[in-house]
C-alpha cells in the first residue's frame, strides 16, 4: 500500500516538475513544455492503474489551487478555460499509455513509445480538442486546426517517453512497475 | 509551496470553502446557459466589480491570472473579425473570461487547508472502496513536499549542465529527474513502513 | 495521553540471520540476543551496519534465518512494531515525508492511534522540551541538514517506542545540540541501539558489536571491543587503508 501511494505521489510531483522546467521551442517556433511527457511516463513506468491515479492526483491538486500546470497556472480557473480538455484528459491518457505497456509484451522501449503515442497524444488530443471546441464555441475540426501546431512536439515527447522508460527499466528494473 | 491563495484578506476569505464551491458550480452552469449579451455583460461587470472592491492590488493579481488566456482571446478576435460574427465572438469571449475569473476568485480567496478539507469530505464515500481519507491526505502531503525537492534537483542538474556545455539545457535532464522520482518513492515507502505503514 | 499498554518486552533476537540482495551477500550468520539497555554498533563504511539496523527494525526481511522482536516478526507485524521500535535513518531526507515539522512529527503519533488534537499537543510538548517550540509550522525545507536530522530524532522520541535504533545520530549536529541530545538520550529509560563512527560516543554503553564484512568481528563490553577496533583501524590506516576496497 505505502509503496503504491509513494510512487503515485512522486509521479504526480514529477508531472508538476516537468511542467516547470524550461520549455523548448521547436523549429516551427511553437514552444512546448515537458508536462505531458510526465503524464506519458506516469503511464509507461507505473502502469495503467497507478499512472491513472498519479495523473488524477496531479489534476486534483491543480483544482485545489496549487500552481502546478506549465507556466505556473492552476486553480479552478483552468477548468473553465480552453485547455480544460487536456487537463481532464491527463488521467485517461496515462491509463491508456500504461495499459498498452502492460498488455503489449514487446520490448519496453517500443511498447512505451506506442503507449505514449496512443495514450499521451491520440487520446489526450481527443479530450483536448473536444474541450477547446466546447469552450471556444467552435466546430471540432476548427479546434483541431488550432492545436495542430503542437502535435509535432508531442510526437517528439512520445519518442522520448520510449527512450526514457527503456533507460529506467535498465537502471531500476524493479521500480518500473508497469513491467515488474 | 506557493499556492495561488491571495495574501490580501478579503471578505470572501471568511466564507467556508464548501458554499463557495457550490456557488461557483451554479454560477458557471448559469454562464454556460446564458445566450444573451446582456446576461454575460452583466455577469462580467459584476465579477470585475467584486475584484476591484477588494482593492487595486487584488484586482491586478486577478488580471495576472487571466494573462495565459491572451492567445485564445486573439484567436477569437481574428476568427470572428474574419467571419464578421462580432456579436457571437464577444459572447464567447465574455463567457470565457468571466467564468475563468470567477473560478480564480474562489481559488484566490480559499486557503489550501480548506480546499483539502472539502476534498477529504468529498472522498469519504471512497472509504468503502478501500481508499481511506488518511491515505489521500498523505498522498497530497507527499506531492507538496516532493515537488520542490525534485524541482531543486532539476535546477542543480541544469546548472551542472550549463557549467560544462555552451549549448542550451535540453530535456536530457528528464531521465535523471525521473530516476530520482523512482528512488525517492522507494525511500518514502520505507519511511512510511518504519512508522507502521498505511 | 491514552496509549494501549505495551506487551512485555522480550528483547530482540537474531538466529542465523542473513541478508542478500542482487546476488550479493551483505549480512551473514548473525546470531545475537540484544537485551542490554545500551548497545553500540561499529564498523567500517560498507560493513553492513545500516543494513543490520534495517533488518532488526523489520524494514527488510532476512533472506536467511530469522529475526524476532518481542516474539514477533518485525517485517510482518508493522503495527505492533510501532510501540516496540523506532528507527532513525542515516539520511534524514530519506525519512521525512511531510512538508511541515508539525505534520512530520504528528504522523507517527496518529499512526499509534492518537487523534489529531492529542497528536498536535504532544508534538508541541516534545518540541518545547527540546527548545524548538518555534519549529512547529516551519516547512521542513527551511531546516538545515543537521536540523532535519534532529527533527527525525524528535519524531522517533515522540512515539516513545521500547527500543530506539539510531543510525549515526550525531552526524551533522553542532556541538551544543550534540551535548543536549546525548544528555536526553542518556536519560531515556528505553533500550537504545546506536551506530556510530565515534567510539567516544559509546561511553556508558553496556555492549558493543563490531561488524566487518557483514559478520560479527567482535562483541562484548565497550573497552575491550573498542580497543581491538582502534588497533585494527590504526593498522589499516598505516597500511594504506583502501587497498582492500576491491569488492
Ligand atoms: N539495496 C542494496 N543493493 C545493493 N547493495 C546494497 C544495498 N544496500 C546496501 N548495499 C551494500 O551493502 C553494503 C553495506 O551497506 P550499509 O549501508 O549497511 O553499510 P554501513 O556499514 O552502514 O556503511 P556506512 O558506514 O558507510 O554507513 C554496502 O557495500 C552497500 O553497497
Ligand atoms: Mg550506514
XYZ file of C-alpha atoms and ligand atoms in Angstrom:
657
model
C 0.000 0.000 0.000
C 2.553 2.599 1.088
C 4.645 1.664 -1.917
C 1.783 2.407 -4.312
C 0.965 5.676 -2.568
C 4.624 6.733 -2.656
C 5.042 6.015 -6.376
C 1.730 7.688 -7.250
C 2.587 10.821 -5.267
C 6.131 11.059 -6.586
C 4.932 10.812 -10.168
C 2.291 13.467 -9.562
C 5.195 15.620 -8.380
C 7.190 14.617 -11.475
C 4.370 15.760 -13.777
C 4.426 19.113 -11.974
C 8.195 19.494 -12.181
C 8.317 18.661 -15.877
C 5.786 21.429 -16.478
C 8.109 23.863 -14.756
C 11.452 23.028 -16.388
C 12.104 25.484 -19.191
C 10.171 24.904 -22.350
C 11.930 24.279 -25.613
C 10.992 25.926 -28.866
C 10.569 23.836 -31.971
C 11.950 24.835 -35.354
C 8.392 25.923 -36.215
C 8.535 28.459 -33.401
C 5.986 26.625 -31.238
C 7.001 26.470 -27.563
C 6.369 23.153 -25.846
C 6.716 22.042 -22.257
C 7.549 18.614 -20.919
C 4.410 18.361 -18.791
C 2.557 15.865 -20.942
C 5.787 13.857 -21.078
C 5.332 13.467 -17.344
C 1.813 12.163 -17.948
C 3.098 9.684 -20.527
C 5.822 8.475 -18.144
C 3.314 8.013 -15.324
C 1.537 5.513 -17.514
C 4.501 3.799 -19.136
C 6.505 3.482 -15.897
C 3.789 2.906 -13.290
C 1.271 1.035 -15.419
C -2.388 1.788 -16.132
C -3.940 1.956 -12.664
C -1.164 3.733 -10.803
C -0.467 6.017 -13.755
C -4.133 6.996 -13.851
C -4.106 7.756 -10.123
C -0.862 9.759 -10.334
C -2.298 11.978 -13.077
C -5.614 12.223 -11.220
C -3.826 13.307 -8.050
C -1.981 15.930 -10.057
C -5.200 17.248 -11.594
C -6.876 17.257 -8.186
C -4.069 19.340 -6.685
C -4.307 21.806 -9.556
C -8.019 22.148 -8.788
C -7.238 22.733 -5.105
C -5.229 25.773 -6.131
C -1.616 24.670 -6.484
C 0.173 26.348 -9.420
C 1.474 23.098 -10.890
C 0.465 23.437 -14.541
C 3.117 24.558 -17.001
C 3.717 28.276 -16.681
C 2.713 28.144 -13.020
C -1.009 28.028 -13.772
C -3.508 26.350 -11.511
C -6.682 26.798 -9.538
C -10.256 26.325 -10.593
C -9.961 28.851 -13.407
C -8.135 26.442 -15.686
C -11.168 24.173 -15.596
C -13.240 26.949 -17.122
C -10.570 27.746 -19.710
C -9.862 26.399 -23.205
C -7.281 23.820 -22.013
C -9.749 22.044 -19.756
C -9.979 19.019 -22.066
C -6.249 18.399 -21.963
C -6.173 18.620 -18.185
C -9.142 16.319 -17.667
C -7.647 14.004 -20.275
C -4.349 13.560 -18.357
C -5.518 10.628 -16.200
C -7.110 8.850 -19.149
C -4.011 9.395 -21.267
C -1.802 7.901 -18.546
C -4.169 4.966 -18.162
C -4.143 4.134 -21.867
C -0.368 4.503 -22.105
C 0.101 2.204 -19.125
C -2.457 -0.278 -20.376
C -0.596 -0.686 -23.661
C 2.768 -1.193 -21.927
C 1.240 -3.776 -19.604
C -0.599 -5.731 -22.282
C 1.690 -5.490 -25.280
C 4.691 -7.594 -24.403
C 7.017 -6.056 -26.951
C 10.346 -4.544 -25.851
C 9.672 -1.954 -23.183
C 11.051 0.901 -25.277
C 8.851 0.243 -28.282
C 5.789 -0.559 -26.173
C 6.279 2.650 -24.219
C 6.586 4.662 -27.417
C 3.347 3.105 -28.683
C 1.624 3.681 -25.344
C 2.762 7.299 -25.174
C 1.695 7.865 -28.779
C -1.768 6.377 -28.421
C -2.464 7.457 -24.829
C -0.418 10.609 -24.480
C -1.036 12.022 -27.948
C -4.092 10.468 -29.645
C -6.357 10.090 -26.601
C -5.119 13.307 -24.989
C -5.850 15.316 -28.125
C -9.323 13.778 -28.416
C -10.075 15.178 -24.974
C -8.196 18.419 -25.546
C -9.793 19.253 -28.864
C -13.277 18.446 -27.577
C -12.780 20.734 -24.580
C -11.465 23.530 -26.721
C -14.337 23.200 -29.216
C -16.837 23.488 -26.365
C -15.213 26.393 -24.538
C -14.423 28.446 -27.618
C -17.712 27.619 -29.346
C -16.012 26.261 -32.444
C -16.551 23.143 -34.509
C -14.401 20.108 -33.724
C -12.292 20.366 -36.930
C -11.708 24.055 -36.313
C -10.484 23.338 -32.776
C -8.299 20.537 -34.135
C -6.746 23.026 -36.514
C -5.952 25.371 -33.621
C -3.977 22.799 -31.618
C -2.466 21.043 -34.636
C 0.708 23.102 -34.358
C 1.540 21.346 -31.094
C 1.357 17.824 -32.462
C 4.976 17.609 -33.728
C 6.195 18.474 -30.236
C 4.076 15.743 -28.740
C 5.395 13.215 -31.211
C 8.895 14.076 -30.007
C 7.712 13.562 -26.442
C 6.323 10.130 -27.283
C 9.727 9.128 -28.678
C 11.404 10.453 -25.540
C 8.945 8.583 -23.334
C 10.032 5.390 -25.110
C 13.732 6.016 -24.577
C 13.360 7.224 -21.009
C 11.184 4.304 -19.928
C 13.681 1.942 -21.510
C 16.527 3.670 -19.667
C 14.700 3.473 -16.351
C 13.936 -0.199 -16.908
C 17.632 -0.825 -17.376
C 18.688 1.209 -14.327
C 15.854 0.236 -11.939
C 14.179 -2.879 -13.290
C 12.251 -3.437 -10.059
C 10.878 0.085 -9.970
C 9.336 0.094 -13.436
C 6.050 -1.220 -12.104
C 4.302 -1.498 -15.465
C 6.521 -4.499 -16.156
C 7.551 -5.573 -12.663
C 4.994 25.579 -1.550
C 3.463 28.638 -3.091
C -0.272 28.492 -3.575
C -2.494 30.780 -5.590
C -4.356 31.964 -2.499
C -4.170 35.750 -2.279
C -2.378 37.094 0.796
C -4.759 40.054 0.723
C -7.527 39.112 3.147
C -10.984 39.767 1.729
C -14.472 39.182 2.985
C -14.634 36.127 0.716
C -11.805 34.531 2.719
C -14.182 34.190 5.663
C -16.821 32.198 3.776
C -16.435 28.421 4.064
C -14.985 26.587 1.055
C -17.986 24.321 0.535
C -20.604 27.036 -0.107
C -18.152 28.971 -2.269
C -17.528 25.932 -4.464
C -21.232 25.175 -4.720
C -21.906 28.776 -5.697
C -19.159 28.654 -8.288
C -20.571 25.492 -9.824
C -24.041 27.057 -10.086
C -22.753 30.338 -11.490
C -20.574 28.579 -14.087
C -23.503 26.452 -15.158
C -25.627 29.580 -15.472
C -22.965 31.282 -17.598
C -22.841 28.307 -19.962
C -26.626 28.537 -20.489
C -26.755 32.299 -20.959
C -27.062 33.314 -24.596
C -27.848 36.976 -24.140
C -25.208 39.653 -24.445
C -26.851 41.494 -21.545
C -26.617 38.488 -19.272
C -22.944 37.853 -19.970
C -22.098 41.537 -19.915
C -23.828 41.967 -16.581
C -22.030 38.993 -15.091
C -18.691 40.247 -16.370
C -19.287 43.679 -14.866
C -20.339 42.123 -11.571
C -17.199 39.952 -11.340
C -14.971 42.882 -12.287
C -16.738 44.917 -9.616
C -16.045 42.306 -6.942
C -12.344 42.194 -7.862
C -11.969 45.981 -7.722
C -13.941 46.195 -4.485
C -11.104 44.242 -2.862
C -8.545 46.847 -3.891
C -6.326 47.521 -6.886
C -3.584 45.157 -5.720
C -6.057 42.272 -5.541
C -7.577 43.190 -8.911
C -4.158 43.343 -10.519
C -3.336 39.886 -9.163
C -6.606 38.651 -10.666
C -5.734 40.154 -14.046
C -2.338 38.460 -13.989
C -4.071 35.114 -13.573
C -6.063 35.808 -16.750
C -2.946 36.520 -18.805
C -2.447 32.949 -20.102
C -5.755 33.361 -21.952
C -4.477 36.033 -24.342
C -3.707 33.696 -27.269
C -7.281 32.454 -27.179
C -8.689 35.953 -26.993
C -6.565 36.813 -30.013
C -7.800 33.761 -31.892
C -11.441 34.617 -31.185
C -10.902 38.215 -32.245
C -9.244 37.220 -35.524
C -11.720 34.460 -36.238
C -14.833 36.497 -35.648
C -13.382 39.582 -37.239
C -12.806 37.451 -40.330
C -16.287 35.892 -40.403
C -17.994 39.111 -39.329
C -19.928 37.437 -36.461
C -18.679 40.010 -33.991
C -21.558 39.618 -31.534
C -21.123 35.846 -31.294
C -17.382 36.304 -30.729
C -17.950 38.837 -27.964
C -20.355 36.442 -26.268
C -17.837 33.561 -26.318
C -15.003 35.751 -25.125
C -17.072 37.361 -22.382
C -18.272 34.000 -21.142
C -14.757 32.542 -21.131
C -13.156 35.447 -19.287
C -15.993 35.718 -16.769
C -16.084 32.009 -15.981
C -12.302 31.812 -15.543
C -12.167 34.995 -13.461
C -14.958 33.751 -11.224
C -13.249 30.404 -10.651
C -9.946 32.167 -9.956
C -11.755 34.302 -7.420
C -12.665 31.195 -5.427
C -9.104 29.888 -5.639
C -7.675 33.261 -4.594
C -9.880 33.508 -1.517
C -9.764 29.931 -0.213
C -6.899 28.527 1.809
C -5.325 25.261 0.686
C -6.160 23.586 4.003
C -9.849 24.348 3.496
C -9.774 23.012 -0.053
C -8.090 19.819 1.151
C -10.801 19.579 3.797
C -13.521 19.722 1.132
C -11.698 17.139 -0.940
C -11.440 14.780 2.022
C -15.145 15.171 2.715
C -15.996 14.506 -0.934
C -13.743 11.445 -0.884
C -15.405 9.997 2.210
C -17.628 7.593 0.221
C -14.453 6.138 -1.327
C -13.516 4.766 2.090
C -15.832 1.876 1.378
C -13.784 1.084 -1.722
C -10.661 0.904 0.425
C -9.333 4.431 -0.067
C -9.254 5.959 3.394
C -9.229 9.761 3.613
C -5.975 9.438 5.540
C -4.241 7.819 2.590
C -5.438 10.638 0.383
C -4.151 13.204 2.877
C -0.725 11.512 2.938
C -0.611 11.453 -0.872
C -1.401 15.176 -1.052
C 1.230 15.990 1.566
C 3.825 13.930 -0.322
C 3.248 15.855 -3.557
C 3.529 19.152 -1.715
C 6.744 18.010 -0.039
C 8.460 16.441 -3.037
C 7.606 18.828 -5.873
C 10.144 21.371 -4.569
C 12.664 18.587 -3.877
C 12.512 17.322 -7.468
C 12.476 20.914 -8.707
C 15.706 21.657 -6.805
C 17.266 18.566 -8.279
C 16.230 19.668 -11.773
C 17.746 23.066 -11.092
C 21.052 21.529 -9.949
C 21.210 19.269 -12.987
C 20.616 22.203 -15.298
C 23.316 24.214 -13.551
C 25.770 21.360 -13.792
C 24.852 21.108 -17.438
C 25.401 24.794 -18.120
C 28.720 24.715 -16.294
C 30.045 22.225 -18.790
C 28.211 22.984 -22.005
C 27.702 26.062 -24.101
C 24.564 24.555 -25.593
C 21.206 25.236 -24.054
C 19.818 22.883 -21.464
C 17.622 20.321 -23.108
C 15.374 17.614 -21.964
C 18.171 15.222 -21.202
C 17.529 16.167 -17.581
C 14.210 14.295 -17.722
C 15.826 10.871 -17.310
C 17.799 11.699 -14.148
C 14.814 13.509 -12.653
C 12.554 10.525 -13.331
C 15.180 8.248 -11.827
C 15.199 10.412 -8.749
C 11.404 10.214 -8.526
C 11.647 6.410 -8.508
C 14.366 6.355 -5.849
C 12.570 8.873 -3.662
C 9.419 6.766 -3.938
C 11.341 3.786 -2.535
C 12.701 5.872 0.332
C 9.288 7.315 1.123
C 7.695 3.877 1.125
C 10.359 2.701 3.570
C 9.921 5.781 5.773
C 6.178 5.122 5.970
C 6.793 1.460 6.714
C 9.149 2.499 9.512
C 6.183 4.199 11.112
C 3.662 1.443 10.729
C 2.692 1.577 7.061
C -0.624 2.724 5.654
C -2.370 10.590 26.786
C -4.081 7.279 26.216
C -1.764 4.607 24.909
C -2.525 0.920 24.832
C -0.393 -0.996 27.322
C 2.646 -2.355 25.525
C 3.315 -6.082 25.582
C 6.114 -7.230 27.904
C 9.499 -6.528 26.400
C 11.184 -9.738 25.374
C 14.126 -8.214 23.552
C 15.436 -8.629 20.056
C 16.908 -11.858 18.829
C 18.511 -12.946 15.569
C 19.059 -16.536 14.663
C 21.418 -17.387 11.825
C 20.072 -14.281 10.139
C 21.489 -13.146 6.818
C 20.609 -10.756 4.036
C 21.486 -10.862 0.353
C 20.350 -8.631 -2.463
C 21.144 -8.552 -6.165
C 23.249 -11.701 -5.811
C 25.449 -10.148 -3.103
C 25.532 -11.262 0.491
C 25.568 -8.226 2.736
C 24.942 -9.797 6.143
C 25.526 -13.389 7.146
C 25.342 -15.739 10.047
C 24.149 -13.321 12.709
C 23.061 -14.999 15.919
C 22.551 -12.380 18.597
C 20.371 -11.689 21.562
C 20.033 -7.962 22.119
C 18.759 -7.357 25.620
C 21.182 -4.794 27.083
C 19.983 -1.233 27.662
C 22.714 0.418 25.608
C 24.261 -1.306 22.610
C 26.703 0.258 20.167
C 27.389 -0.946 16.630
C 30.699 -0.054 14.998
C 32.430 -0.997 11.781
C 33.936 0.451 8.660
C 31.997 2.061 5.820
C 30.069 -0.553 3.922
C 30.446 -3.190 6.654
C 26.660 -3.558 6.842
C 25.723 -1.510 9.907
C 22.782 0.303 8.349
C 21.541 -2.887 6.725
C 21.745 -4.591 10.121
C 19.570 -1.896 11.661
C 17.018 -2.119 8.850
C 16.910 -5.876 9.331
C 16.340 -5.574 13.067
C 13.651 -2.951 12.562
C 11.807 -5.081 10.021
C 12.217 -2.715 7.079
C 13.766 -5.641 5.228
C 13.191 -9.355 5.744
C 16.124 -11.681 6.314
C 16.900 -13.886 3.317
C 18.261 -16.493 5.729
C 17.465 -17.313 9.339
C 15.054 -15.226 11.376
C 14.630 -12.039 13.376
C 12.282 -11.701 16.359
C 11.274 -8.614 18.293
C 9.227 -9.272 21.415
C 8.483 -12.642 19.895
C 7.087 -11.173 16.659
C 8.402 -10.944 13.114
C 9.157 -7.223 12.759
C 8.798 -7.300 8.963
C 5.282 -8.730 9.146
C 3.728 -7.093 12.156
C 4.308 -3.450 11.332
C 1.558 -2.029 13.525
C 2.794 -3.897 16.600
C 6.322 -2.633 15.941
C 5.195 0.981 16.399
C 5.297 0.512 20.165
C 8.401 -1.667 20.030
C 10.833 0.055 17.681
C 11.651 3.493 16.411
C 14.404 3.931 13.854
C 16.409 6.981 12.912
C 17.656 6.708 9.322
C 21.202 7.631 8.437
C 19.933 10.160 5.886
C 17.209 12.436 7.242
C 15.971 13.237 3.758
C 15.015 9.597 3.338
C 12.930 9.749 6.470
C 10.932 12.972 6.209
C 7.657 12.562 4.345
C 5.685 15.667 5.265
C 6.017 19.296 4.238
C 5.998 20.826 7.727
C 7.678 19.931 11.027
C 4.382 19.604 12.878
C 2.851 17.257 10.314
C 6.001 15.135 10.183
C 6.032 14.610 13.919
C 2.284 14.125 14.222
C 2.201 11.371 11.601
C 3.799 8.702 13.786
C 1.562 9.618 16.718
C -1.577 9.398 14.597
C -0.291 6.028 13.397
C -0.239 4.993 17.055
C -3.925 5.807 17.299
C -3.916 9.310 18.771
C -6.454 11.728 17.353
C -5.377 14.946 15.709
C -5.704 17.166 18.778
C -3.822 14.740 21.024
C -1.075 14.291 18.455
C -0.699 18.034 17.936
C -0.441 18.779 21.635
C 2.144 16.054 22.142
C 4.155 17.392 19.215
C 4.173 20.812 20.845
C 5.263 19.290 24.148
C 8.189 17.398 22.608
C 9.315 20.412 20.583
C 9.144 22.622 23.654
C 11.074 20.091 25.746
C 13.911 20.350 23.223
C 13.769 24.114 22.897
C 12.349 24.004 19.384
C 8.784 25.206 20.020
C 9.064 27.680 17.143
C 9.578 24.845 14.622
C 6.005 23.581 14.563
C 4.761 25.431 11.493
C 8.119 25.593 9.707
C 8.394 23.926 6.303
C 10.992 21.136 6.502
C 12.842 22.704 3.588
C 13.597 25.685 5.819
C 15.691 23.488 8.152
C 19.370 22.753 7.652
C 20.587 19.194 7.212
C 21.528 18.916 10.881
C 18.211 20.410 11.955
C 16.353 17.927 9.767
C 18.313 15.148 11.447
C 17.183 16.430 14.822
C 13.600 16.608 13.578
C 13.750 12.912 12.627
C 15.094 12.042 16.040
C 12.402 14.054 17.814
C 9.739 12.337 15.677
C 11.026 8.976 16.870
C 11.320 10.063 20.506
C 7.785 11.452 20.426
C 6.447 7.983 19.656
C 8.099 6.548 22.767
C 8.986 3.084 21.476
C 10.569 0.428 23.721
C 13.717 0.331 21.629
C 15.274 3.178 19.704
C 17.549 2.366 16.773
C 19.885 5.194 15.824
C 21.955 5.250 12.647
C 24.706 7.790 13.317
C 22.511 10.158 15.316
C 25.142 12.841 15.784
C 26.442 13.139 12.255
C 25.962 16.719 11.167
C 24.787 18.114 14.505
C 26.592 21.064 16.076
C 28.263 20.675 19.467
C 25.612 22.251 21.730
C 22.920 20.178 20.052
C 25.066 17.030 20.366
C 25.601 17.661 24.049
C 21.954 18.371 24.734
C 20.934 15.337 22.706
C 23.321 12.874 24.305
C 22.027 14.087 27.637
C 18.433 13.373 26.534
C 19.442 10.005 25.138
C 21.325 9.041 28.285
C 18.247 9.860 30.340
C 15.978 7.622 28.268
C 14.600 4.626 30.078
C 14.303 2.760 26.790
C 16.733 0.415 25.118
C 18.973 2.254 22.647
C 20.982 0.696 19.827
C 23.351 3.159 18.217
C 25.523 3.003 15.139
C 28.487 5.307 15.391
C 31.912 6.043 13.956
C 32.884 7.833 17.143
C 33.963 5.421 19.907
C 33.800 8.285 22.420
C 30.021 8.343 21.998
C 29.852 4.840 23.470
C 30.741 5.925 26.988
C 28.464 4.237 29.486
C 27.282 1.621 26.984
C 26.780 -1.975 28.052
C 27.877 -3.716 24.896
C 29.486 -3.039 21.527
C 29.158 -5.098 18.371
C 31.825 -4.712 15.710
C 30.668 -5.657 12.234
C 33.124 -6.474 9.493
C 32.016 -7.507 6.003
C 28.542 -8.364 7.238
C 29.674 -10.602 10.103
C 30.297 -10.070 13.779
C 34.010 -9.491 14.183
C 33.870 -8.810 17.917
C 31.137 -8.481 20.500
C 31.499 -7.578 24.147
C 31.973 -4.805 26.700
C 32.876 -1.366 25.424
C 36.520 -1.075 26.464
C 37.809 -4.323 25.022
C 35.844 -4.143 21.765
C 36.672 -0.530 21.077
C 40.349 -1.108 21.862
C 40.524 -4.004 19.411
C 38.668 -1.946 16.798
C 41.014 1.013 17.280
C 44.103 -1.156 16.949
C 42.804 -2.674 13.736
C 41.857 0.729 12.274
C 45.303 2.110 13.126
C 46.948 -0.880 11.480
C 44.837 -0.381 8.331
C 45.419 3.360 8.328
C 49.169 2.831 8.457
C 48.999 0.257 5.648
C 47.325 2.429 3.009
C 43.783 1.647 4.047
C 41.965 1.487 0.809
C 43.878 -1.238 -0.989
C 41.253 -3.692 0.237
C 38.366 -1.738 -1.271
C 38.195 -4.023 -4.240
C 34.978 -5.932 -3.663
N 19.823 -2.225 -1.814
C 21.115 -2.566 -1.973
N 21.529 -3.097 -3.139
C 22.822 -3.438 -3.303
N 23.759 -3.279 -2.380
C 23.412 -2.762 -1.194
C 22.072 -2.369 -0.928
N 22.026 -1.881 0.332
C 23.275 -1.958 0.816
N 24.112 -2.486 -0.094
C 25.542 -2.747 0.106
O 25.703 -3.365 1.346
C 26.897 -2.943 1.964
C 26.609 -2.483 3.366
O 25.860 -1.280 3.318
P 25.448 -0.483 4.642
O 24.734 0.739 4.199
O 24.737 -1.393 5.545
O 26.863 -0.099 5.243
P 27.242 0.758 6.521
O 28.042 -0.115 7.402
O 26.024 1.386 7.087
O 28.191 1.873 5.904
P 28.372 3.424 6.283
O 29.314 3.469 7.452
O 29.039 3.997 5.082
O 27.051 4.000 6.565
C 27.490 -1.865 1.083
O 28.544 -2.430 0.342
C 26.357 -1.477 0.182
O 26.833 -1.103 -1.065
Mg 25.317 3.266 7.226
